[in-house]
């Protein structure tokens, strides 16, 4: 591209994406917004997963694709101050009000859904961002993310709402076929077939593989020559698109909030949160941010409860989760008063990743509720799939019943009343001391469940999962066909469990740290199936006995610390 062409594009006020070269031949780019796909108008209801994005008050127009009921994927340049610098986009709320229209082929119609974008989670290594919606989009099937790499010569389809060859602002979705010319580490180069082109307004448009009746997302449009677009003299139809297939694990991690569990600053990487009980009575909340390599930084201070606050450490039950749905991990607390009443609190994380002051919920448990403080076990997770984490309570009733209760959060992150899900009857004879529970989305439906290892009297260990329903309540536990026989000789007290999506398939798994009698420390994973049931535990890293790691000197937490969509472990030793 000549200097004069680039300057002319800038004067034209192109908004969304930098114009790129064809077939991998990179030249200078102008920061113009892409337009609609030059191609055929889509049939009514076709490519319903495609989204029209209106950014600012007529500032920019882009295209995206629904990949989850709560999330759209598009180009980061659409939201960046300088569209030619998409890597400069930071995580958090969009700078400009953004409206997404999903499933409306004809924009003059009333079909589909119109929702606001509330949160952005960009990739640092390519022009790609996940945009969270204010309310879930139901009734429209999300576009599956490809996990197989694209191959040169493939025919791919692109659908978008941008400019066409004869319309400046089309009112309908258009699509066209593109040939795949080259595959790079983070991008693919395609060329329009039969006059198809990517124009202004098509930035972020899905590049889709269609085979055997199934559509799956391969990439999103980033930059193009815009050949054939109205008002453009260029004839080349080459497009550079950001790959999505190789970051499917990251997408799954973000949309299901697994990979970002513990992400206090919203950058897509888990951080470490520490509550520190000072000898003088102060209680401090500290954050150590994770970097791109998955390493933790220094702990820095957030809110500190003053000594005169007289908070009793033994009267606090804390859990971490994103309780207001802003993409940052907060803390929720049940606090027992001297009279036996229990108050509910939430402390939200700010943009720097630090925990703020605790705010009381209008809900609480009166002293007459007669809750046994020692019978309460808490977990956190999004049990109803509304994009906000909730609090799950396992309560061990004095009569032998074991109840699973849920406190749903509101948009302020405050806790509601606990309401009952599944109740293990007293005659079930479940032994509290024979249960090890962890919370995670084990079947990949976007709702947080519970998984359990249960030790039988003969020493065998069975695996169970209690799935959450649409109301956010834990259902009856189902047994996995896998188990550990009594001959496995597992020491129940040597088991420590965590949950997270370790393989990036969109379902949480169970991680076990096992402290062997000979001094070895093993890290094992039980991968969950599509039904949420647990598989056999298989071995990962093993700390040798001669490593002399002291179990009592280890504090472990699980999270995606390097932002690759897979759950890791971090440790203070």
PDB file of C-alpha atoms in Angstrom, residues 184-306:
ATOM      1  CA  UNK A 184       0.454 -18.045  10.773  1.00  0.00           C
ATOM      2  CA  UNK A 185       0.989 -18.451  14.515  1.00  0.00           C
ATOM      3  CA  UNK A 186      -1.820 -16.068  15.514  1.00  0.00           C
ATOM      4  CA  UNK A 187      -3.483 -15.152  12.197  1.00  0.00           C
ATOM      5  CA  UNK A 188      -4.846 -16.584   8.973  1.00  0.00           C
ATOM      6  CA  UNK A 189      -4.748 -14.923   5.560  1.00  0.00           C
ATOM      7  CA  UNK A 190      -7.804 -15.356   3.331  1.00  0.00           C
ATOM      8  CA  UNK A 191      -9.003 -14.003  -0.009  1.00  0.00           C
ATOM      9  CA  UNK A 192     -12.579 -13.330  -1.054  1.00  0.00           C
ATOM     10  CA  UNK A 193     -14.116 -15.679  -3.630  1.00  0.00           C
ATOM     11  CA  UNK A 194     -16.601 -14.610  -6.322  1.00  0.00           C
ATOM     12  CA  UNK A 195     -16.395 -10.947  -5.356  1.00  0.00           C
ATOM     13  CA  UNK A 196     -16.604 -11.423  -1.582  1.00  0.00           C
ATOM     14  CA  UNK A 197     -14.706  -8.878   0.524  1.00  0.00           C
ATOM     15  CA  UNK A 198     -14.461  -7.631   4.092  1.00  0.00           C
ATOM     16  CA  UNK A 199     -15.388  -3.944   4.351  1.00  0.00           C
ATOM     17  CA  UNK A 200     -15.858  -1.206   6.955  1.00  0.00           C
ATOM     18  CA  UNK A 201     -18.111  -2.508   9.731  1.00  0.00           C
ATOM     19  CA  UNK A 202     -17.017  -6.130   9.315  1.00  0.00           C
ATOM     20  CA  UNK A 203     -14.175  -5.871  11.804  1.00  0.00           C
ATOM     21  CA  UNK A 204     -14.542  -8.793  14.226  1.00  0.00           C
ATOM     22  CA  UNK A 205     -16.744 -10.752  11.825  1.00  0.00           C
ATOM     23  CA  UNK A 206     -16.645 -14.527  12.379  1.00  0.00           C
ATOM     24  CA  UNK A 207     -14.619 -16.617   9.948  1.00  0.00           C
ATOM     25  CA  UNK A 208     -16.401 -19.958  10.016  1.00  0.00           C
ATOM     26  CA  UNK A 209     -15.694 -23.519   8.945  1.00  0.00           C
ATOM     27  CA  UNK A 210     -18.861 -25.267   7.729  1.00  0.00           C
ATOM     28  CA  UNK A 211     -18.699 -29.057   7.501  1.00  0.00           C
ATOM     29  CA  UNK A 212     -21.112 -31.946   8.024  1.00  0.00           C
ATOM     30  CA  UNK A 213     -23.891 -29.614   9.066  1.00  0.00           C
ATOM     31  CA  UNK A 214     -21.781 -28.020  11.795  1.00  0.00           C
ATOM     32  CA  UNK A 215     -20.399 -24.488  11.953  1.00  0.00           C
ATOM     33  CA  UNK A 216     -17.367 -23.621  14.065  1.00  0.00           C
ATOM     34  CA  UNK A 217     -15.397 -20.433  14.580  1.00  0.00           C
ATOM     35  CA  UNK A 218     -11.863 -20.438  13.167  1.00  0.00           C
ATOM     36  CA  UNK A 219     -10.952 -16.731  13.323  1.00  0.00           C
ATOM     37  CA  UNK A 220     -12.320 -13.171  13.472  1.00  0.00           C
ATOM     38  CA  UNK A 221     -11.699 -10.517  10.817  1.00  0.00           C
ATOM     39  CA  UNK A 222      -9.003  -8.030  11.771  1.00  0.00           C
ATOM     40  CA  UNK A 223      -7.732  -6.140   8.700  1.00  0.00           C
ATOM     41  CA  UNK A 224      -8.459  -6.162   4.978  1.00  0.00           C
ATOM     42  CA  UNK A 225      -7.702  -4.497   1.651  1.00  0.00           C
ATOM     43  CA  UNK A 226     -11.450  -3.813   1.188  1.00  0.00           C
ATOM     44  CA  UNK A 227     -11.329  -4.537  -2.525  1.00  0.00           C
ATOM     45  CA  UNK A 228     -14.838  -4.276  -4.002  1.00  0.00           C
ATOM     46  CA  UNK A 229     -16.254  -2.254  -1.104  1.00  0.00           C
ATOM     47  CA  UNK A 230     -18.252   0.876  -1.974  1.00  0.00           C
ATOM     48  CA  UNK A 231     -16.019   3.937  -2.227  1.00  0.00           C
ATOM     49  CA  UNK A 232     -12.745   1.941  -2.289  1.00  0.00           C
ATOM     50  CA  UNK A 233     -10.620   1.846  -5.462  1.00  0.00           C
ATOM     51  CA  UNK A 234      -8.557  -1.119  -4.216  1.00  0.00           C
ATOM     52  CA  UNK A 235      -9.147  -4.441  -6.027  1.00  0.00           C
ATOM     53  CA  UNK A 236      -7.447  -6.833  -3.631  1.00  0.00           C
ATOM     54  CA  UNK A 237      -9.757  -8.841  -1.345  1.00  0.00           C
ATOM     55  CA  UNK A 238      -7.201 -10.238   1.091  1.00  0.00           C
ATOM     56  CA  UNK A 239      -8.042 -10.372   4.800  1.00  0.00           C
ATOM     57  CA  UNK A 240      -5.913 -10.923   7.882  1.00  0.00           C
ATOM     58  CA  UNK A 241      -7.968 -12.548  10.661  1.00  0.00           C
ATOM     59  CA  UNK A 242      -7.049 -13.409  14.249  1.00  0.00           C
ATOM     60  CA  UNK A 243      -7.061 -17.133  14.949  1.00  0.00           C
ATOM     61  CA  UNK A 244      -9.399 -18.473  17.615  1.00  0.00           C
ATOM     62  CA  UNK A 245      -8.891 -22.226  17.182  1.00  0.00           C
ATOM     63  CA  UNK A 246      -5.567 -22.282  19.049  1.00  0.00           C
ATOM     64  CA  UNK A 247      -6.970 -20.325  22.031  1.00  0.00           C
ATOM     65  CA  UNK A 248     -10.162 -22.352  22.465  1.00  0.00           C
ATOM     66  CA  UNK A 249      -9.074 -23.165  26.009  1.00  0.00           C
ATOM     67  CA  UNK A 250      -8.718 -19.473  26.799  1.00  0.00           C
ATOM     68  CA  UNK A 251     -12.171 -18.758  25.358  1.00  0.00           C
ATOM     69  CA  UNK A 252     -13.715 -21.556  27.405  1.00  0.00           C
ATOM     70  CA  UNK A 253     -11.866 -20.393  30.485  1.00  0.00           C
ATOM     71  CA  UNK A 254     -13.173 -16.836  30.195  1.00  0.00           C
ATOM     72  CA  UNK A 255     -16.769 -17.521  29.164  1.00  0.00           C
ATOM     73  CA  UNK A 256     -17.256 -20.125  31.870  1.00  0.00           C
ATOM     74  CA  UNK A 257     -15.243 -18.127  34.399  1.00  0.00           C
ATOM     75  CA  UNK A 258     -12.927 -21.008  35.078  1.00  0.00           C
ATOM     76  CA  UNK A 259      -9.678 -19.667  33.720  1.00  0.00           C
ATOM     77  CA  UNK A 260     -10.265 -16.317  35.454  1.00  0.00           C
ATOM     78  CA  UNK A 261     -11.218 -17.684  38.843  1.00  0.00           C
ATOM     79  CA  UNK A 262      -9.227 -15.557  41.265  1.00  0.00           C
ATOM     80  CA  UNK A 263      -8.646 -12.749  38.728  1.00  0.00           C
ATOM     81  CA  UNK A 264      -8.854  -9.690  40.970  1.00  0.00           C
ATOM     82  CA  UNK A 265      -7.872  -7.068  38.376  1.00  0.00           C
ATOM     83  CA  UNK A 266      -9.749  -8.421  35.344  1.00  0.00           C
ATOM     84  CA  UNK A 267      -6.685  -8.992  33.141  1.00  0.00           C
ATOM     85  CA  UNK A 268      -7.563 -12.609  32.345  1.00  0.00           C
ATOM     86  CA  UNK A 269      -4.980 -14.101  34.718  1.00  0.00           C
ATOM     87  CA  UNK A 270      -5.562 -15.417  38.227  1.00  0.00           C
ATOM     88  CA  UNK A 271      -3.973 -13.616  41.137  1.00  0.00           C
ATOM     89  CA  UNK A 272      -3.386 -14.627  44.758  1.00  0.00           C
ATOM     90  CA  UNK A 273      -5.542 -13.183  47.537  1.00  0.00           C
ATOM     91  CA  UNK A 274      -4.365 -13.280  51.136  1.00  0.00           C
ATOM     92  CA  UNK A 275      -6.229 -12.486  54.338  1.00  0.00           C
ATOM     93  CA  UNK A 276      -3.635 -11.714  56.996  1.00  0.00           C
ATOM     94  CA  UNK A 277      -4.536 -11.660  60.676  1.00  0.00           C
ATOM     95  CA  UNK A 278      -2.137  -9.214  62.341  1.00  0.00           C
ATOM     96  CA  UNK A 279      -1.117  -9.753  65.955  1.00  0.00           C
ATOM     97  CA  UNK A 280      -2.479  -6.313  66.932  1.00  0.00           C
ATOM     98  CA  UNK A 281      -6.003  -7.228  65.820  1.00  0.00           C
ATOM     99  CA  UNK A 282      -5.944  -5.698  62.340  1.00  0.00           C
ATOM    100  CA  UNK A 283      -7.037  -7.907  59.446  1.00  0.00           C
ATOM    101  CA  UNK A 284      -5.486  -7.064  56.097  1.00  0.00           C
ATOM    102  CA  UNK A 285      -6.451  -8.181  52.590  1.00  0.00           C
ATOM    103  CA  UNK A 286      -3.522  -8.387  50.172  1.00  0.00           C
ATOM    104  CA  UNK A 287      -3.177  -9.185  46.467  1.00  0.00           C
ATOM    105  CA  UNK A 288      -0.262 -10.681  44.505  1.00  0.00           C
ATOM    106  CA  UNK A 289      -0.917 -10.234  40.750  1.00  0.00           C
ATOM    107  CA  UNK A 290      -0.043 -12.953  38.261  1.00  0.00           C
ATOM    108  CA  UNK A 291       2.080 -12.031  35.234  1.00  0.00           C
ATOM    109  CA  UNK A 292       2.079 -13.375  31.663  1.00  0.00           C
ATOM    110  CA  UNK A 293       4.432 -16.178  32.717  1.00  0.00           C
ATOM    111  CA  UNK A 294       2.125 -17.254  35.525  1.00  0.00           C
ATOM    112  CA  UNK A 295       4.453 -15.968  38.245  1.00  0.00           C
ATOM    113  CA  UNK A 296       3.162 -14.054  41.257  1.00  0.00           C
ATOM    114  CA  UNK A 297       4.259 -10.540  42.143  1.00  0.00           C
ATOM    115  CA  UNK A 298       4.589  -8.922  45.540  1.00  0.00           C
ATOM    116  CA  UNK A 299       1.601  -8.828  47.873  1.00  0.00           C
ATOM    117  CA  UNK A 300       0.248  -5.284  48.176  1.00  0.00           C
ATOM    118  CA  UNK A 301      -2.409  -4.078  50.575  1.00  0.00           C
ATOM    119  CA  UNK A 302      -6.081  -3.454  49.966  1.00  0.00           C
ATOM    120  CA  UNK A 303      -8.594  -2.897  52.729  1.00  0.00           C
ATOM    121  CA  UNK A 304      -7.454  -3.362  56.344  1.00  0.00           C
ATOM    122  CA  UNK A 305      -9.942  -3.927  59.129  1.00  0.00           C
ATOM    123  CA  UNK A 306      -8.758  -1.697  62.000  1.00  0.00           C
TER     124      UNK A 306
END
